[in-house]
Amino acid sequence: MGSSNFNLQQSINHYISLIQIQGSITPSDAAELTAHLYDATDALKQQGLSEEEAFTIACKRLGNEIILAEEYSKVNTSVHTNKVWAYLFIGFNLLYALPSIFLSIVALLYHLVYKHFNTSLTSVCIITAFHLVFTAFVWYIVKSKKEISRFIEKQVDQNNLRFVCITFIPLFLNTIPLRYFSNIEQSVALRYPVYAFNSSISEFSFYIAIMSIIAGTLSLIFSINKTENLTISVLFQKPSVPFLFSFGVVIELFAASTRSIRMNSIAGSAITFGLIYMAASFLIAFYNKKDSIRKYLIISMLFGFLMEIGFGFIADTERGDTYYTVYFVSAMILGIVIGSYIGIKLRDQNTLSKPEIL
Amino acid sequence: MIELNKDLMASSLAPIVLLILRRQESYGYQIIQELRDKTGGELNVAEGTLYPVLKKMEAKNWIEGTWKKADSGRERRYYTLTSKGKQELEEQYSQLNFINTLIHKLWDLPISISSNP
């Protein structure tokens, strides 16, 4: 007995997609196999079988996806090569052209907000909200890594030429100069949150958005050789030296950007600065074994330490009689110590509450 | 049901398809149906494996494939024999006949009872 909700078209598409996933058939081959399944199902139905039974037998007679992929791979030797090139074009268009067009839109947004609301509270609210939404969007993209790759893979498998052509659209749109819409210079407009809006909140949210792009990109890059899903623990457990160094650079840039928040006392600025380092050392300590933590912390925080000592000293000398470096470096070291202490304690508690099952 | 050796099947399928297409243009499913009819359903082969063979033959210009809309409105890829395909069929037909005759001759020879020294 066939189930009443059986859908032949969906079932055939699913079966063909299983063969396509093997990666050795062209869209024309898929269309031919689809036509075959329809013909075979129709013929078996005429012999008195239900649609579902007919489809099942037709699939069995067609052969399983491994055998078919193996046979097709002997004649479609260029399919794999073409697929690699399709991914190269798609990658270029998605990672270059799409962000480029996005930057133009952002520049236009900054320009229009500044033109209409100048440095008012409205403009600060719009710009800050935009930066926060954008930051959330960046992390949503990182989180959806698997779904995005599945979507791209499916498009390439089903109709690679059409998909590659579609991804070229942003590249062509990018050739339209921004000046066509408004008399602005993109590179100038993109710096409005720092120089024009005159608000530490919109400036700091701007840095958060930029840090998110850098950290998100690094997360995607350093998860490439991981087999598990992209999570914080996967990234921070047994980290590689390049990862730790890159992480240290991002943390230093992020911590330094907190100076954009105007505070009345240098101690307040230093504490905010130290909090970023505390969070960073917590992540390293929480996800790693006690004996490796010190090494990981030194590698990751070395860049920030040298930068703060070096540039801080130059800045203090230029200002004359300030000793801000002492505050920031002390806050940094204190943040690292406290962060790693909390990380170790919480990890130990976590391990005790979840005993390992042998 | 006869399950042909994989290599034998691979080498035999091309001349069989050429022979089927010699009579009229046809599409994948119809070719398989004809194979099934002529062997009385005795030949057990994964139907999908015919298509890579058709593709290989098309690459060698023995056959030519064209997408056509059937009466049902569905599209099917119809194959026709080319002049190069006809020539190839004649050559393969005579070669297969030669092998067939040789096999028969050897098969019919009496088995000698040799005494090992």
XYZ file of C-alpha atoms in Angstrom:
475
model
C 0.000 0.000 0.000
C 1.380 3.403 -0.957
C 1.104 6.319 1.430
C -1.476 8.925 0.389
C 0.959 11.844 0.777
C 3.540 10.455 -1.649
C 4.759 13.118 -4.076
C 6.384 11.700 -7.208
C 8.063 14.902 -8.346
C 9.614 15.513 -4.919
C 10.722 11.890 -4.607
C 12.355 11.892 -8.049
C 14.091 15.222 -7.360
C 15.379 13.881 -4.048
C 16.703 10.686 -5.628
C 18.435 12.617 -8.419
C 19.935 15.028 -5.875
C 21.469 12.015 -4.092
C 23.240 11.125 -7.343
C 24.211 14.768 -7.944
C 25.809 15.026 -4.498
C 28.304 12.378 -5.596
C 29.612 15.113 -7.895
C 30.122 13.413 -11.237
C 26.993 14.193 -13.244
C 26.122 17.278 -15.260
C 22.708 19.031 -15.201
C 21.948 17.408 -18.577
C 22.702 13.936 -17.115
C 20.429 14.723 -14.172
C 17.627 15.747 -16.570
C 18.060 12.520 -18.541
C 17.941 10.342 -15.407
C 14.895 12.296 -14.201
C 13.098 11.640 -17.518
C 14.041 7.964 -17.187
C 12.520 7.724 -13.692
C 9.272 9.326 -14.880
C 9.046 6.921 -17.855
C 9.872 3.881 -15.722
C 7.383 4.869 -12.985
C 4.610 5.448 -15.562
C 5.268 2.047 -17.182
C 5.194 0.224 -13.831
C 2.001 2.048 -12.799
C 0.341 0.760 -15.956
C 1.124 -2.747 -14.714
C -1.064 -2.065 -11.671
C 1.420 -0.849 -9.091
C 0.806 2.191 -6.906
C 2.797 5.332 -7.712
C 5.048 4.855 -4.669
C 5.702 1.160 -5.417
C 6.386 1.976 -9.071
C 8.827 4.716 -8.078
C 10.659 2.435 -5.617
C 11.135 -0.280 -8.251
C 12.136 2.274 -10.913
C 14.857 3.609 -8.572
C 16.086 0.109 -7.810
C 16.337 -0.695 -11.513
C 18.090 2.585 -12.264
C 20.872 1.598 -9.863
C 22.218 3.107 -6.671
C 23.933 6.480 -6.617
C 27.423 5.068 -5.949
C 27.391 2.800 -9.032
C 25.933 5.541 -11.233
C 28.419 8.148 -9.979
C 31.272 5.721 -10.615
C 30.121 5.051 -14.194
C 29.502 8.720 -14.937
C 32.879 9.741 -13.506
C 34.522 7.671 -16.290
C 32.907 9.828 -18.993
C 32.545 13.160 -17.161
C 36.194 13.645 -16.333
C 35.960 17.463 -16.440
C 33.016 17.779 -14.022
C 35.285 17.961 -10.963
C 37.661 20.454 -12.610
C 34.748 22.632 -13.692
C 33.319 22.518 -10.197
C 36.583 23.803 -8.696
C 36.546 26.712 -11.153
C 32.887 27.402 -10.399
C 33.754 27.655 -6.681
C 36.675 29.992 -7.483
C 34.421 32.389 -9.408
C 31.641 32.182 -6.832
C 34.148 32.751 -4.018
C 35.595 35.826 -5.698
C 32.181 37.293 -6.413
C 30.758 36.582 -2.970
C 33.807 37.636 -0.967
C 34.874 40.617 -3.060
C 32.013 41.995 -5.129
C 29.255 41.542 -2.549
C 31.162 43.273 0.310
C 32.240 46.033 -2.106
C 28.664 46.801 -3.044
C 27.710 46.619 0.631
C 30.385 49.185 1.511
C 28.956 51.544 -1.113
C 25.504 51.181 0.457
C 26.950 51.791 3.942
C 28.772 54.918 2.711
C 25.514 56.165 1.204
C 23.688 55.485 4.490
C 26.271 57.402 6.552
C 26.129 60.269 4.095
C 22.329 60.480 4.062
C 22.030 60.225 7.863
C 24.657 62.931 8.316
C 23.025 65.123 5.671
C 19.549 64.899 7.251
C 20.275 64.580 10.996
C 23.832 65.882 11.337
C 25.235 65.085 14.814
C 21.841 64.845 16.545
C 20.719 62.053 18.863
C 18.635 60.628 15.988
C 21.702 60.137 13.826
C 23.596 58.522 16.753
C 20.670 56.137 17.353
C 20.331 55.203 13.659
C 24.059 54.638 13.163
C 24.547 52.711 16.431
C 21.497 50.536 15.748
C 22.774 49.850 12.248
C 26.210 48.829 13.584
C 24.676 46.499 16.156
C 22.319 44.893 13.623
C 25.234 44.485 11.237
C 27.349 42.861 13.991
C 24.512 40.416 14.702
C 24.247 39.724 10.962
C 28.004 38.950 10.711
C 27.765 36.404 13.535
C 24.590 34.954 12.018
C 26.546 34.380 8.781
C 29.364 32.678 10.734
C 26.835 30.533 12.615
C 25.109 29.576 9.334
C 28.384 28.373 7.787
C 27.019 24.870 7.208
C 23.703 26.011 5.712
C 25.426 28.511 3.391
C 27.884 25.897 2.112
C 25.045 23.420 1.565
C 23.112 26.019 -0.423
C 26.118 26.911 -2.615
C 26.975 23.233 -3.119
C 23.400 22.470 -4.175
C 23.365 25.350 -6.675
C 26.711 24.269 -8.156
C 25.567 20.661 -8.422
C 22.282 21.519 -10.060
C 23.195 24.358 -12.417
C 26.695 25.650 -11.940
C 26.773 27.992 -14.960
C 23.531 29.756 -14.005
C 24.686 30.218 -10.404
C 28.147 31.495 -11.408
C 26.468 34.010 -13.771
C 24.110 35.191 -10.996
C 27.036 35.770 -8.620
C 28.593 38.106 -11.221
C 25.673 40.548 -10.844
C 27.146 42.331 -7.754
C 30.449 42.728 -9.627
C 28.678 44.536 -12.477
C 26.588 46.612 -10.075
C 29.818 47.571 -8.369
C 30.992 49.331 -11.516
C 28.233 51.938 -11.049
C 30.002 54.788 -9.195
C 28.484 55.985 -5.938
C 28.693 59.559 -7.172
C 25.891 58.701 -9.589
C 23.509 58.643 -6.583
C 25.016 61.360 -4.477
C 27.985 63.684 -4.599
C 30.098 61.812 -2.046
C 33.494 60.168 -1.802
C 33.040 56.599 -0.536
C 36.283 56.429 1.453
C 35.435 59.707 3.229
C 31.827 58.742 3.989
C 32.904 55.396 5.450
C 34.865 57.256 8.158
C 31.895 59.411 9.240
C 31.290 57.383 12.457
C 34.831 58.291 13.573
C 35.123 61.874 12.326
C 31.671 63.288 11.579
C 28.986 62.092 13.990
C 30.883 63.337 17.049
C 29.579 60.521 19.255
C 31.677 58.028 21.203
C 28.771 55.526 21.140
C 28.442 55.472 17.365
C 32.245 55.415 17.038
C 32.642 52.478 19.431
C 29.755 50.571 17.777
C 31.555 51.173 14.466
C 34.688 49.498 15.900
C 32.568 46.610 17.207
C 31.177 46.088 13.688
C 34.672 46.130 12.142
C 36.055 43.760 14.811
C 33.141 41.424 14.113
C 34.081 41.258 10.443
C 37.725 40.473 11.289
C 36.905 37.991 14.059
C 34.156 36.345 11.950
C 36.520 35.940 8.997
C 39.225 34.488 11.262
C 36.686 32.059 12.768
C 35.770 30.848 9.284
C 39.429 30.539 8.260
C 40.614 28.716 11.402
C 37.675 26.302 11.371
C 38.564 25.080 7.871
C 40.687 22.184 9.158
C 38.199 21.252 11.903
C 35.803 18.384 11.360
C 33.299 19.472 14.012
C 30.675 22.206 13.670
C 31.941 25.754 14.207
C 31.545 26.588 17.908
C 33.564 28.658 20.406
C 34.940 25.515 22.060
C 36.066 24.071 18.696
C 37.966 27.282 17.948
C 39.618 27.645 21.346
C 40.445 24.039 22.220
C 44.096 23.260 21.454
C 44.521 26.414 19.346
C 47.286 26.718 16.762
C 49.989 29.393 17.033
C 48.658 31.365 13.995
C 45.182 31.333 15.560
C 46.487 32.538 18.930
C 48.515 35.294 17.314
C 45.574 36.467 15.140
C 43.300 36.323 18.170
C 45.789 38.463 20.101
C 45.856 41.064 17.315
C 42.035 41.243 17.221
C 41.837 41.536 21.009
C 44.424 44.327 21.092
C 42.573 46.247 18.344
C 39.261 45.744 20.113
C 40.672 46.694 23.518
C 42.371 49.762 22.021
C 39.074 50.794 20.401
C 37.490 51.110 23.876
C 39.544 54.331 24.231
C 36.975 55.902 21.904
C 34.510 55.786 24.828
C 35.058 59.121 26.486
C 35.483 58.679 30.234
C 36.224 61.161 32.951
C 39.124 59.244 34.473
C 42.029 57.317 33.013
C 41.329 54.541 35.524
C 37.856 54.019 34.002
C 39.341 53.732 30.499
C 42.004 51.314 31.759
C 39.396 49.115 33.485
C 37.297 48.912 30.275
C 40.480 48.081 28.379
C 41.400 45.376 30.919
C 37.895 43.847 30.741
C 38.451 42.951 27.070
C 41.700 41.154 27.979
C 39.936 39.465 30.873
C 37.280 38.052 28.501
C 39.982 36.908 26.051
C 42.088 35.106 28.680
C 38.909 33.566 30.132
C 38.135 31.957 26.731
C 41.654 30.474 26.482
C 41.688 29.245 30.087
C 38.160 27.805 30.052
C 38.639 25.674 26.953
C 42.164 24.342 27.586
C 44.155 22.197 29.988
C 45.853 23.921 32.898
C 49.412 23.087 31.805
C 48.995 24.653 28.338
C 47.180 27.828 29.387
C 50.294 29.839 30.258
C 51.898 29.116 26.876
C 48.686 29.987 24.991
C 48.258 33.218 26.940
C 51.828 34.351 26.268
C 51.527 33.698 22.513
C 48.154 35.422 22.184
C 48.776 38.416 24.444
C 52.367 39.164 23.452
C 51.366 41.368 20.503
C 49.056 43.508 22.646
C 51.623 43.782 25.421
C 54.374 44.979 23.057
C 52.009 47.386 21.306
C 50.831 48.926 24.564
C 54.368 49.262 25.939
C 55.798 50.620 22.660
C 53.061 52.963 21.441
C 51.981 53.854 24.972
C 55.486 54.997 25.836
C 55.716 57.087 22.632
C 52.305 58.675 23.353
C 53.209 59.428 26.964
C 56.498 61.013 25.857
C 54.680 63.133 23.270
C 52.092 64.278 25.805
C 54.845 65.157 28.231
C 53.882 64.370 31.772
C 51.373 61.488 31.517
C 51.837 57.880 32.657
C 48.806 56.314 30.947
C 50.830 53.301 29.792
C 51.220 52.186 33.405
C 47.428 52.169 33.836
C 46.693 50.318 30.606
C 49.465 47.720 30.911
C 48.542 47.094 34.567
C 44.852 46.727 33.614
C 45.865 44.371 30.820
C 47.967 42.098 33.079
C 45.345 42.171 35.821
C 42.610 41.359 33.267
C 44.599 38.399 31.915
C 45.264 37.042 35.435
C 41.642 37.424 36.612
C 40.225 36.080 33.319
C 42.407 32.978 33.367
C 41.669 32.392 37.084
C 37.894 32.532 36.502
C 38.286 30.369 33.375
C 40.208 27.658 35.245
C 37.785 27.694 38.196
C 34.685 27.502 36.010
C 36.181 24.772 33.849
C 37.063 22.726 36.942
C 33.509 23.121 38.255
C 32.153 22.142 34.862
C 34.360 19.041 34.719
C 33.272 17.984 38.220
C 29.586 18.354 37.417
C 29.996 16.384 34.164
C 32.150 13.329 34.918
C 33.757 11.743 31.878
C 32.102 8.564 30.731
C 34.712 6.012 29.910
C 18.254 -14.075 -14.834
C 21.673 -13.579 -16.416
C 24.068 -11.202 -14.693
C 26.773 -10.451 -17.226
C 30.385 -9.952 -16.225
C 31.017 -6.183 -15.818
C 33.737 -5.995 -18.478
C 31.774 -8.117 -20.923
C 28.686 -5.968 -20.365
C 30.677 -2.765 -20.881
C 32.129 -3.973 -24.186
C 28.855 -5.486 -25.442
C 26.538 -2.611 -24.648
C 27.935 -0.289 -27.341
C 27.295 -2.584 -30.351
C 23.881 -3.561 -28.925
C 22.861 0.091 -28.618
C 24.172 0.795 -32.120
C 22.081 -2.102 -33.418
C 18.957 -0.779 -31.697
C 19.538 2.727 -33.045
C 20.176 1.359 -36.543
C 16.437 0.784 -36.870
C 15.148 4.068 -35.478
C 15.976 6.942 -33.186
C 15.333 6.155 -29.557
C 15.739 7.427 -25.980
C 17.351 5.809 -22.930
C 14.288 4.206 -21.375
C 13.070 2.878 -24.759
C 16.483 1.351 -25.494
C 16.415 -0.434 -22.125
C 12.858 -1.666 -22.782
C 13.971 -3.083 -26.110
C 16.903 -4.824 -24.425
C 14.493 -6.235 -21.839
C 12.037 -7.428 -24.526
C 14.701 -9.062 -26.676
C 16.247 -10.914 -23.743
C 12.867 -11.857 -22.277
C 13.737 -9.892 -19.157
C 16.700 -12.167 -18.518
C 19.397 -9.493 -18.631
C 20.080 -7.942 -15.228
C 21.769 -4.578 -15.579
C 21.518 -1.321 -13.600
C 19.505 0.746 -16.091
C 21.306 3.956 -15.198
C 24.631 2.587 -16.405
C 23.356 2.769 -20.006
C 23.510 6.569 -19.941
C 27.275 6.928 -19.428
C 27.670 4.460 -22.327
C 25.423 6.637 -24.509
C 27.477 9.654 -23.478
C 30.722 7.941 -24.383
C 29.312 6.934 -27.766
C 28.128 10.493 -28.354
C 31.617 11.803 -27.548
C 32.992 9.431 -30.191
C 30.418 10.781 -32.696
C 28.815 7.375 -33.191
C 25.448 8.714 -32.082
C 23.873 12.133 -31.761
C 21.588 13.184 -28.908
C 18.854 15.835 -29.100
C 16.366 16.985 -26.477
C 12.804 16.668 -27.779
C 9.441 17.192 -26.170
C 7.337 14.031 -26.106
C 3.526 13.999 -26.510
C 3.231 13.877 -22.729
C 4.973 17.259 -22.593
C 8.072 15.797 -20.944
C 11.487 16.266 -22.477
C 13.539 13.258 -23.491
C 16.952 12.965 -25.069
C 16.616 11.109 -28.368
C 19.622 9.428 -29.962
C 20.216 8.770 -33.654
C 22.960 6.808 -35.367
C 25.511 8.907 -37.273
C 27.364 7.804 -40.419
C 30.457 7.218 -38.258
C 28.291 5.110 -35.951
C 27.058 3.003 -38.891
C 30.640 2.387 -39.950
C 31.611 1.491 -36.395
C 28.651 -0.874 -36.103
C 29.672 -2.721 -39.269
C 33.223 -3.108 -37.988
C 32.154 -4.245 -34.532
C 29.533 -6.582 -36.031
C 32.126 -8.376 -38.178
C 34.625 -8.504 -35.282
C 32.022 -9.922 -32.906
C 30.965 -12.487 -35.534
C 34.575 -13.485 -35.959
C 35.008 -13.937 -32.182
C 31.676 -15.749 -31.956
C 32.680 -18.212 -34.709
C 36.043 -18.756 -33.055
C 34.424 -19.431 -29.677
C 32.006 -21.906 -31.262
C 34.796 -23.711 -33.093
C 36.870 -23.995 -29.926
C 33.821 -24.998 -27.873
C 32.942 -27.787 -30.294
C 36.423 -29.342 -30.268
C 36.557 -32.599 -28.357
C 38.286 -32.452 -24.966
C 41.467 -34.489 -25.223
C 42.378 -36.776 -22.379
C 46.054 -36.190 -21.945
C 48.130 -38.482 -19.839
C 50.596 -36.768 -17.589
C 54.064 -38.340 -17.755
